[in-house]
CSV table of C-alpha atoms in Angstrom, one decimal:
chain,number,residue,atom,x,y,z
A,29,MET,CA,-47.6,35.4,-37.4
A,30,PRO,CA,-44.3,37.4,-36.5
A,31,LYS,CA,-42.5,39.5,-39.2
A,32,ASN,CA,-39.1,38.5,-40.8
A,33,LYS,CA,-38.7,35.5,-39.0
A,34,ARG,CA,-38.3,32.1,-40.9
A,35,PRO,CA,-41.0,29.8,-41.2
A,36,VAL,CA,-39.6,26.6,-39.7
A,37,PRO,CA,-40.9,23.0,-40.6
A,38,ARG,CA,-41.2,20.9,-37.6
A,39,LYS,CA,-38.6,18.4,-37.9
A,40,SER,CA,-39.9,15.8,-35.3
A,41,ALA,CA,-41.7,13.8,-37.5
A,42,PRO,CA,-42.0,13.3,-41.2
A,43,VAL,CA,-44.1,15.8,-42.9
A,44,PRO,CA,-47.7,13.5,-44.0
A,45,PRO,CA,-47.7,13.7,-47.8
A,46,GLU,CA,-51.4,15.5,-47.9
A,47,ASP,CA,-50.9,18.5,-44.8
A,48,ASP,CA,-51.4,21.1,-46.3
A,49,GLU,CA,-50.3,23.3,-43.6
A,50,LEU,CA,-46.7,21.3,-43.2
A,51,LEU,CA,-46.8,21.7,-46.9
A,52,ALA,CA,-46.9,25.5,-47.1
A,53,ALA,CA,-44.1,25.6,-44.6
A,54,ALA,CA,-41.8,23.3,-46.7
A,55,LEU,CA,-42.6,25.0,-49.7
A,56,ALA,CA,-41.9,28.6,-47.8
A,57,ASP,CA,-38.8,27.4,-46.4
A,58,LEU,CA,-37.4,26.6,-49.6
A,59,ALA,CA,-38.1,29.5,-51.5
A,60,LEU,CA,-36.2,31.2,-48.3
A,61,THR,CA,-33.3,29.0,-49.4
A,62,VAL,CA,-33.2,30.0,-53.2
A,63,ALA,CA,-33.8,33.6,-52.3
A,64,GLU,CA,-30.8,33.0,-49.6
A,65,GLN,CA,-28.7,31.2,-52.5
A,66,GLU,CA,-29.3,33.7,-55.1
A,67,ASP,CA,-25.4,35.0,-54.6
A,68,GLY,CA,-24.2,31.8,-54.0
A,69,ASP,CA,-23.3,28.5,-55.7
A,70,LEU,CA,-24.8,28.7,-58.6
A,71,ALA,CA,-25.5,24.8,-59.2
A,72,ALA,CA,-27.4,24.8,-55.5
A,73,LEU,CA,-29.5,27.3,-56.6
A,74,ARG,CA,-30.0,25.5,-59.8
A,75,VAL,CA,-30.7,21.8,-58.1
A,76,SER,CA,-32.9,24.7,-55.1
A,77,GLU,CA,-35.1,26.2,-57.7
A,78,ASP,CA,-35.9,23.3,-59.7
A,79,GLU,CA,-37.2,21.6,-56.9
A,80,LEU,CA,-39.2,24.6,-55.9
A,81,HIS,CA,-40.8,24.4,-59.2
A,82,LYS,CA,-41.3,20.7,-59.1
A,83,LEU,CA,-43.5,21.8,-55.8
A,84,VAL,CA,-45.2,24.6,-57.4
A,85,ARG,CA,-46.2,22.0,-60.4
A,86,ASN,CA,-47.6,19.3,-58.3
A,87,ALA,CA,-49.6,21.4,-56.2
A,88,LEU,CA,-51.1,23.1,-59.0
A,89,ARG,CA,-51.4,19.4,-60.3
A,90,LYS,CA,-53.3,18.4,-57.3
A,91,LYS,CA,-55.4,21.3,-56.7
A,92,HIS,CA,-53.7,22.1,-53.3
A,93,ASP,CA,-54.3,26.1,-53.8
A,94,GLU,CA,-54.0,25.8,-49.7
A,95,VAL,CA,-50.5,25.2,-49.7
A,96,LEU,CA,-49.7,27.7,-52.0
A,97,TYR,CA,-51.5,30.4,-50.9
A,98,GLY,CA,-50.3,29.0,-47.4
A,99,ALA,CA,-46.3,29.2,-48.7
A,100,VAL,CA,-47.0,32.8,-50.4
A,101,GLU,CA,-48.4,34.1,-46.9
A,102,ARG,CA,-45.6,32.8,-45.0
A,103,THR,CA,-42.8,34.4,-47.0
A,104,ARG,CA,-45.1,37.4,-47.0
A,105,TYR,CA,-44.2,37.7,-43.0
A,106,ALA,CA,-40.6,37.1,-43.4
A,107,ASP,CA,-38.7,38.3,-46.0
A,108,ALA,CA,-39.2,40.2,-48.9
A,109,GLY,CA,-36.9,38.5,-51.1
A,110,ALA,CA,-38.7,35.1,-50.5
A,111,TYR,CA,-41.7,36.6,-50.7
A,112,GLN,CA,-41.7,38.3,-54.8
A,113,LEU,CA,-39.9,35.4,-55.6
A,114,LEU,CA,-42.3,32.3,-54.9
A,115,ARG,CA,-45.1,34.6,-56.3
A,116,ALA,CA,-44.1,35.2,-59.4
A,117,ALA,CA,-42.7,31.2,-59.7
A,118,ILE,CA,-46.7,30.5,-58.9
A,119,GLU,CA,-48.2,32.8,-60.9
A,120,GLU,CA,-45.5,32.1,-63.7
A,121,ALA,CA,-46.8,28.2,-63.1
A,122,ALA,CA,-50.9,29.1,-62.9
A,123,ALA,CA,-50.7,31.3,-65.9
A,124,THR,CA,-49.0,29.2,-68.5
A,125,VAL,CA,-48.9,25.3,-69.5
A,126,LEU,CA,-46.6,23.7,-72.0
A,127,LEU,CA,-48.0,21.2,-73.5
A,128,ARG,CA,-45.7,18.0,-75.3
A,129,ARG,CA,-46.5,15.5,-77.5
A,130,GLU,CA,-44.2,12.9,-79.3
A,131,GLY,CA,-42.6,14.2,-82.8
A,132,ALA,CA,-44.1,17.5,-82.0
A,133,PRO,CA,-42.5,21.0,-81.1
A,134,THR,CA,-43.4,21.8,-77.6
A,135,MET,CA,-46.4,24.1,-77.2
A,136,GLU,CA,-47.1,26.8,-74.7
A,137,ILE,CA,-50.9,28.6,-73.9
A,138,ASN,CA,-50.9,31.2,-71.8
A,139,ALA,CA,-53.7,33.3,-70.2
A,140,PHE,CA,-53.2,37.1,-70.6
A,141,MET,CA,-56.0,40.2,-70.0
A,142,VAL,CA,-56.3,43.7,-70.9
A,143,PRO,CA,-57.5,46.0,-68.0
A,144,MET,CA,-59.6,48.6,-68.9
A,145,PHE,CA,-61.5,51.3,-66.9
A,146,VAL,CA,-65.0,52.3,-68.4
A,147,HIS,CA,-66.5,55.3,-67.8
A,148,SER,CA,-69.6,56.0,-68.8
A,149,GLN,CA,-73.7,57.8,-67.1
A,150,GLY,CA,-75.3,55.1,-65.1
A,151,GLY,CA,-73.1,51.7,-65.7
A,152,LEU,CA,-72.6,48.9,-67.7
A,153,ASP,CA,-75.3,45.9,-68.0
A,154,GLU,CA,-74.1,42.5,-67.9
A,155,SER,CA,-77.3,41.3,-69.4
A,156,VAL,CA,-76.5,42.9,-73.0
A,157,GLN,CA,-72.7,42.3,-73.6
A,158,PHE,CA,-71.2,41.1,-76.3
A,159,GLN,CA,-74.2,40.4,-78.4
A,160,ASP,CA,-72.2,42.0,-81.1
A,161,GLY,CA,-71.0,38.9,-83.3
A,162,ALA,CA,-69.5,41.5,-85.8
A,163,ALA,CA,-67.3,43.5,-83.5
A,164,PHE,CA,-66.7,40.7,-81.4
A,165,GLU,CA,-64.8,38.8,-84.3
A,166,ALA,CA,-63.4,41.7,-85.4
A,167,LEU,CA,-61.8,42.7,-81.7
A,168,VAL,CA,-60.2,39.1,-81.5
A,169,ALA,CA,-58.4,39.2,-84.7
A,170,SER,CA,-57.2,42.8,-83.5
A,171,PHE,CA,-54.4,41.3,-81.3
A,172,GLN,CA,-52.9,39.7,-84.3
A,173,GLN,CA,-53.3,42.3,-86.9
A,174,ALA,CA,-52.0,44.6,-84.8
A,175,GLY,CA,-48.8,42.7,-83.8
A,176,LEU,CA,-49.6,42.1,-79.8
A,177,GLU,CA,-49.9,38.0,-80.9
A,178,SER,CA,-47.7,36.4,-83.0
A,179,ALA,CA,-49.3,35.5,-86.6
A,180,ALA,CA,-48.2,32.3,-85.9
A,181,ALA,CA,-50.4,32.1,-82.4
A,182,LYS,CA,-53.6,30.8,-82.1
A,183,VAL,CA,-55.7,33.5,-80.4
A,184,VAL,CA,-58.8,33.2,-78.5
A,185,LEU,CA,-61.0,35.6,-76.3
A,186,ILE,CA,-63.5,34.9,-73.7
A,187,SER,CA,-67.0,36.7,-74.9
A,188,HIS,CA,-67.4,38.3,-71.0
A,189,ALA,CA,-65.8,41.9,-69.5
A,190,TYR,CA,-64.7,40.1,-66.1
A,191,ASP,CA,-65.0,42.8,-63.4
A,192,PHE,CA,-62.5,42.7,-60.7
A,193,GLY,CA,-65.0,40.3,-57.8
A,194,GLU,CA,-64.8,37.7,-60.8
A,195,VAL,CA,-60.9,37.9,-61.5
A,196,ASP,CA,-59.9,37.8,-57.8
A,197,ARG,CA,-61.9,34.5,-57.1
A,198,ILE,CA,-60.1,32.3,-60.1
A,199,THR,CA,-56.8,30.7,-57.8
A,200,TYR,CA,-54.0,29.4,-59.0
A,201,SER,CA,-55.4,25.8,-59.8
A,202,HIS,CA,-58.9,27.4,-61.5
A,203,LEU,CA,-56.7,29.5,-63.9
A,204,ASN,CA,-54.5,26.7,-64.7
A,205,ASP,CA,-57.9,24.2,-65.9
A,206,MET,CA,-58.5,27.2,-67.7
A,207,LEU,CA,-55.6,27.0,-69.8
A,208,ARG,CA,-56.1,23.3,-70.2
A,209,ASP,CA,-60.0,23.9,-71.3
A,210,ALA,CA,-58.7,26.3,-73.6
A,211,ALA,CA,-55.7,24.1,-75.6
A,212,ALA,CA,-58.3,21.4,-75.5
A,213,SER,CA,-60.6,23.4,-77.3
A,214,MET,CA,-57.9,25.2,-79.5
A,215,ASN,CA,-56.7,22.4,-80.7
A,216,GLU,CA,-59.6,20.3,-81.3
A,217,ARG,CA,-62.1,20.7,-84.4
A,218,LYS,CA,-65.2,19.9,-82.6
A,219,LEU,CA,-66.4,21.5,-79.7
A,220,VAL,CA,-65.5,20.2,-76.4
A,221,ALA,CA,-66.0,20.9,-73.0
A,222,THR,CA,-64.8,23.6,-71.1
A,223,PRO,CA,-66.1,23.4,-67.6
A,224,ALA,CA,-63.3,25.7,-65.7
A,225,ILE,CA,-63.6,28.4,-68.1
A,226,GLU,CA,-67.7,28.4,-67.3
A,227,ARG,CA,-66.9,28.1,-64.1
A,228,SER,CA,-65.2,31.8,-64.0
A,229,LEU,CA,-68.1,33.0,-65.7
A,230,ALA,CA,-69.7,34.0,-61.8
A,231,GLY,CA,-71.2,37.7,-62.7
A,232,TRP,CA,-70.6,40.8,-61.7
A,233,ASP,CA,-71.2,41.9,-58.1
A,234,PRO,CA,-74.4,43.9,-57.9
A,235,ARG,CA,-74.3,47.2,-59.3
A,236,SER,CA,-75.0,50.7,-56.8
A,237,PHE,CA,-75.4,52.9,-60.3
A,238,GLU,CA,-78.5,54.8,-61.1
A,239,ALA,CA,-79.5,56.0,-64.0
A,240,GLY,CA,-77.8,59.1,-64.0
A,241,ASP,CA,-75.0,58.5,-62.2
A,242,THR,CA,-71.3,59.4,-63.1
A,243,ALA,CA,-69.9,55.4,-63.5
A,244,VAL,CA,-66.2,54.1,-63.3
A,245,GLU,CA,-65.6,50.3,-63.7
A,246,LEU,CA,-62.7,48.6,-64.0
A,247,ARG,CA,-63.3,45.6,-66.2
A,248,PHE,CA,-61.1,43.0,-68.1
A,249,LEU,CA,-60.4,41.0,-71.4
A,250,LEU,CA,-59.1,37.8,-70.5
A,251,GLY,CA,-57.9,35.1,-73.7
A,252,PHE,CA,-55.5,32.8,-74.6
A,253,ALA,CA,-52.7,32.7,-77.0
A,254,LEU,CA,-51.5,28.7,-77.6
A,255,LYS,CA,-48.1,29.0,-79.7
A,256,ARG,CA,-44.6,27.1,-80.3
A,257,SER,CA,-42.4,27.8,-77.1
A,258,ASP,CA,-39.7,28.9,-79.4
A,259,ASP,CA,-41.6,31.3,-81.7
A,260,PRO,CA,-39.4,34.0,-82.3
A,261,PHE,CA,-41.9,36.9,-81.4
A,262,TYR,CA,-42.1,36.2,-77.9
A,263,GLN,CA,-38.0,36.3,-77.6
A,264,VAL,CA,-37.0,38.9,-75.7
A,265,PRO,CA,-33.4,40.4,-76.8
A,266,ALA,CA,-30.8,39.8,-74.5
A,267,GLU,CA,-29.0,43.0,-74.8
A,268,GLU,CA,-30.3,45.7,-72.8
A,269,GLY,CA,-30.9,48.2,-75.5
A,270,ALA,CA,-32.6,45.5,-78.0
A,271,ALA,CA,-34.8,45.1,-74.8
A,272,ASP,CA,-35.4,48.2,-74.2
A,273,ALA,CA,-36.2,49.0,-77.9
A,274,TYR,CA,-38.5,45.7,-77.7
A,275,PHE,CA,-40.3,46.4,-75.4
A,276,ASP,CA,-40.9,50.5,-76.3
A,277,GLN,CA,-42.1,48.7,-80.1
A,278,ARG,CA,-44.5,47.0,-78.4
A,279,MET,CA,-45.8,49.4,-76.5
A,280,ALA,CA,-46.2,51.4,-79.2
A,281,ARG,CA,-48.1,49.3,-81.2
A,282,TYR,CA,-50.3,48.3,-78.3
A,283,VAL,CA,-51.0,52.4,-78.0
A,284,SER,CA,-52.3,52.3,-81.3
A,285,TRP,CA,-54.7,49.2,-81.1
A,286,THR,CA,-56.0,51.0,-78.2
A,287,GLU,CA,-57.4,53.8,-80.3
A,288,GLU,CA,-58.8,50.8,-82.9
A,289,ALA,CA,-60.4,49.0,-81.0
A,290,ALA,CA,-61.9,51.1,-78.6
A,291,PRO,CA,-65.0,51.5,-80.9
A,292,LEU,CA,-65.0,47.9,-81.1
A,293,VAL,CA,-64.8,47.1,-77.2
A,294,ALA,CA,-67.5,49.8,-76.7
A,295,ARG,CA,-69.7,47.6,-79.0
A,296,CYS,CA,-69.2,44.6,-77.1
A,297,LEU,CA,-69.8,46.0,-74.1
A,298,ALA,CA,-72.4,48.2,-75.5
A,299,ALA,CA,-71.6,50.7,-73.4
A,300,PRO,CA,-73.7,52.9,-72.7
A,301,ALA,CA,-73.4,56.8,-74.6
A,302,PRO,CA,-71.7,58.6,-74.7
A,303,SER,CA,-68.7,56.3,-72.7
A,304,GLU,CA,-64.9,56.6,-72.4
A,305,LEU,CA,-62.7,53.6,-72.0
A,306,HIS,CA,-59.2,53.8,-70.6
A,307,PHE,CA,-57.1,51.3,-71.3
A,308,LEU,CA,-54.2,50.1,-69.1
A,309,TYR,CA,-51.3,47.5,-70.6
A,310,GLN,CA,-52.3,44.2,-72.3
A,311,ASP,CA,-49.9,41.6,-69.4
A,312,LEU,CA,-50.1,37.9,-68.2
A,313,PHE,CA,-53.1,37.0,-65.7
A,314,TYR,CA,-51.6,38.1,-62.8
A,315,GLY,CA,-49.7,41.2,-63.7
A,316,ALA,CA,-52.7,42.7,-65.3
A,317,LYS,CA,-55.0,42.2,-62.6
A,318,GLN,CA,-52.0,43.6,-60.5
A,319,GLN,CA,-52.5,46.7,-62.7
A,320,GLY,CA,-56.1,47.0,-62.2
A,321,MET,CA,-56.0,46.6,-58.3
A,322,ASP,CA,-53.4,49.4,-57.9
A,323,GLU,CA,-55.0,51.9,-60.2
A,324,LEU,CA,-58.2,50.8,-58.4
A,325,ALA,CA,-56.8,51.7,-55.5
A,326,MET,CA,-55.5,54.5,-56.5
A,327,LEU,CA,-58.4,56.4,-57.6
A,328,GLN,CA,-60.4,55.4,-54.4
A,329,LEU,CA,-57.7,57.7,-52.6
A,330,MET,CA,-58.3,60.3,-55.0
A,331,SER,CA,-61.4,60.3,-54.3
A,332,GLU,CA,-61.6,60.5,-50.7
A,333,VAL,CA,-58.9,63.3,-51.4
A,334,GLY,CA,-61.6,64.9,-53.2
A,335,ALA,CA,-64.3,64.6,-50.6
A,336,VAL,CA,-61.6,66.3,-48.1
A,337,LEU,CA,-61.3,69.4,-50.5
A,338,GLY,CA,-65.0,69.8,-51.0
A,339,ALA,CA,-66.1,69.0,-47.2
A,340,GLY,CA,-63.1,71.7,-46.2
A,341,GLN,CA,-63.8,73.8,-49.3
A,342,LEU,CA,-60.0,74.1,-49.9
A,343,ALA,CA,-57.4,75.4,-52.8
A,344,PRO,CA,-55.7,72.6,-53.6
A,345,GLU,CA,-52.9,75.0,-53.9
A,346,ALA,CA,-53.0,75.8,-50.0
A,347,VAL,CA,-53.2,71.9,-49.0
A,348,GLN,CA,-49.9,70.5,-47.5
A,349,ALA,CA,-49.4,66.7,-47.9
A,350,THR,CA,-47.4,64.5,-46.6
A,351,VAL,CA,-46.7,60.4,-47.5
A,352,GLY,CA,-45.0,57.7,-45.6
A,353,ALA,CA,-45.0,53.9,-45.0
A,354,ALA,CA,-47.4,52.8,-42.3
A,355,ALA,CA,-48.1,49.9,-40.9
A,356,GLU,CA,-51.7,48.5,-39.0
A,357,GLY,CA,-51.7,45.0,-37.6
A,358,ASP,CA,-50.1,43.1,-40.2
A,359,GLU,CA,-50.7,45.7,-43.2
A,360,LEU,CA,-48.6,47.8,-44.8
A,361,LEU,CA,-49.9,51.2,-45.7
A,362,LEU,CA,-48.9,54.5,-47.8
A,363,ARG,CA,-50.2,57.1,-45.4
A,364,LEU,CA,-51.0,60.4,-46.8
A,365,SER,CA,-51.8,63.2,-44.5
A,366,LEU,CA,-53.6,66.3,-45.7
A,367,ALA,CA,-53.1,69.6,-43.8
A,368,GLY,CA,-54.2,73.3,-44.2
A,369,ALA,CA,-52.2,76.2,-44.3
A,370,ASP,CA,-51.9,76.5,-40.6
A,371,GLY,CA,-50.1,72.9,-40.6
A,372,VAL,CA,-53.5,71.2,-38.7
A,373,VAL,CA,-54.0,67.7,-40.3
A,374,LEU,CA,-57.4,67.3,-41.9
A,375,ALA,CA,-57.4,63.7,-42.6
A,376,THR,CA,-55.3,60.8,-43.6
A,377,VAL,CA,-55.9,58.5,-46.2
A,378,ASP,CA,-54.7,54.8,-46.9
A,379,LYS,CA,-53.9,53.0,-49.3
A,380,ALA,CA,-52.6,49.6,-49.2
A,381,LEU,CA,-49.2,48.8,-49.7
A,382,ASP,CA,-47.5,45.4,-50.8
A,383,VAL,CA,-44.3,44.1,-48.7
A,384,ALA,CA,-42.1,43.9,-52.3
A,385,ALA,CA,-43.5,47.5,-54.0
A,386,ASP,CA,-40.8,50.0,-54.6
A,387,LEU,CA,-42.0,52.8,-52.2
A,388,GLU,CA,-40.7,55.3,-53.8
A,389,ALA,CA,-41.9,54.5,-57.2
A,390,GLU,CA,-45.1,54.4,-55.5
A,391,ILE,CA,-44.9,58.2,-53.7
A,392,GLU,CA,-44.5,59.2,-57.7
A,393,ASP,CA,-47.5,57.1,-58.5
A,394,LEU,CA,-49.2,59.4,-56.2
A,395,ARG,CA,-47.7,63.1,-56.7
A,396,ASP,CA,-48.3,62.4,-60.3
A,397,ALA,CA,-52.3,61.9,-59.3
A,398,LEU,CA,-52.5,64.6,-56.8
A,399,ALA,CA,-50.9,66.7,-59.3
A,400,THR,CA,-54.2,66.2,-61.3
A,401,LEU,CA,-56.2,67.5,-58.4
A,402,GLY,CA,-53.9,70.6,-58.1
A,403,ILE,CA,-52.0,69.3,-54.7
A,404,THR,CA,-48.4,69.9,-55.9
A,405,ASN,CA,-47.2,70.5,-51.8
A,406,LEU,CA,-46.2,67.0,-51.5
A,407,VAL,CA,-43.5,65.8,-48.8
A,408,GLN,CA,-42.1,62.1,-47.8
A,409,ARG,CA,-41.8,61.6,-44.1
A,410,ALA,CA,-38.6,60.6,-42.9
């Protein structure tokens, strides 16, 4: 599809109610309208936003993943602002469910994840994970004890460390069904079936590590938090300074939690000794997934850079690195070129770049990563 062109729904005939392609076009078109109205009439904007959220909820309810993913892909090629807006709206709706009952406060359940990289000799063994019941119970309780979730909430954790393939195969509607499974289980005193959650446990992708290999593996802890939608614990202050303090305090609690919880997580994973756990930040499902993807892509890029240095027996301080955005077909890339002291390019290494990414922030992250290898001469292409 051409870039920077708005997808236009056909107007010669009414949209069939179950035509995925046309429904995706209509949803993408509405997202573009909302993006265009953000600096305009507030009343018109609210009407368009309400219609957008309604269409998203309907697609989730009907399990029309093709519509949702198709609409996101259309806006990706048309307008970065609309793409970012629509993707955020779909991800929030997929990862959060409101539960309303007459005469009772509105409840909210959301899915959160803790991404982590496990460094070990030989790698993890899926067949022996989560057999330490005491460690698992203590780990679940730690989220509230450490102040990561409200003391008034109900928090559950899946006794499984998801690999990236399993997380990536969970679609928007699948995640929404998992939330409903979890809510039903948490609200009932008896055991209830949780087919969507069971379906998510597809198993890890095949291992490629030998017993003596140094393994670095991305894993996710997946949990659910059920709470009142007006729980003050989760209310971010409106004033900017107070909001910054709120998040700073939460980050400090999270850092403390990682130090205390690491031994419990290692016991749950039956991680071979010696092993190290490096936690990324706890976030809602899609934010955590993106963190894991970004960090994994950076580690892969750094591995390629290390291989170039080793193959050429190059001193890192003599390497000249140049970075900038590039495109191959419809894909946007962050392209790193490595040259020797004579200026001859030795290799180029690419990292996928989202169209809504902050290019300057991506380059600063790369600069920090290269510095760990001793490469400090990094120039941005104009």
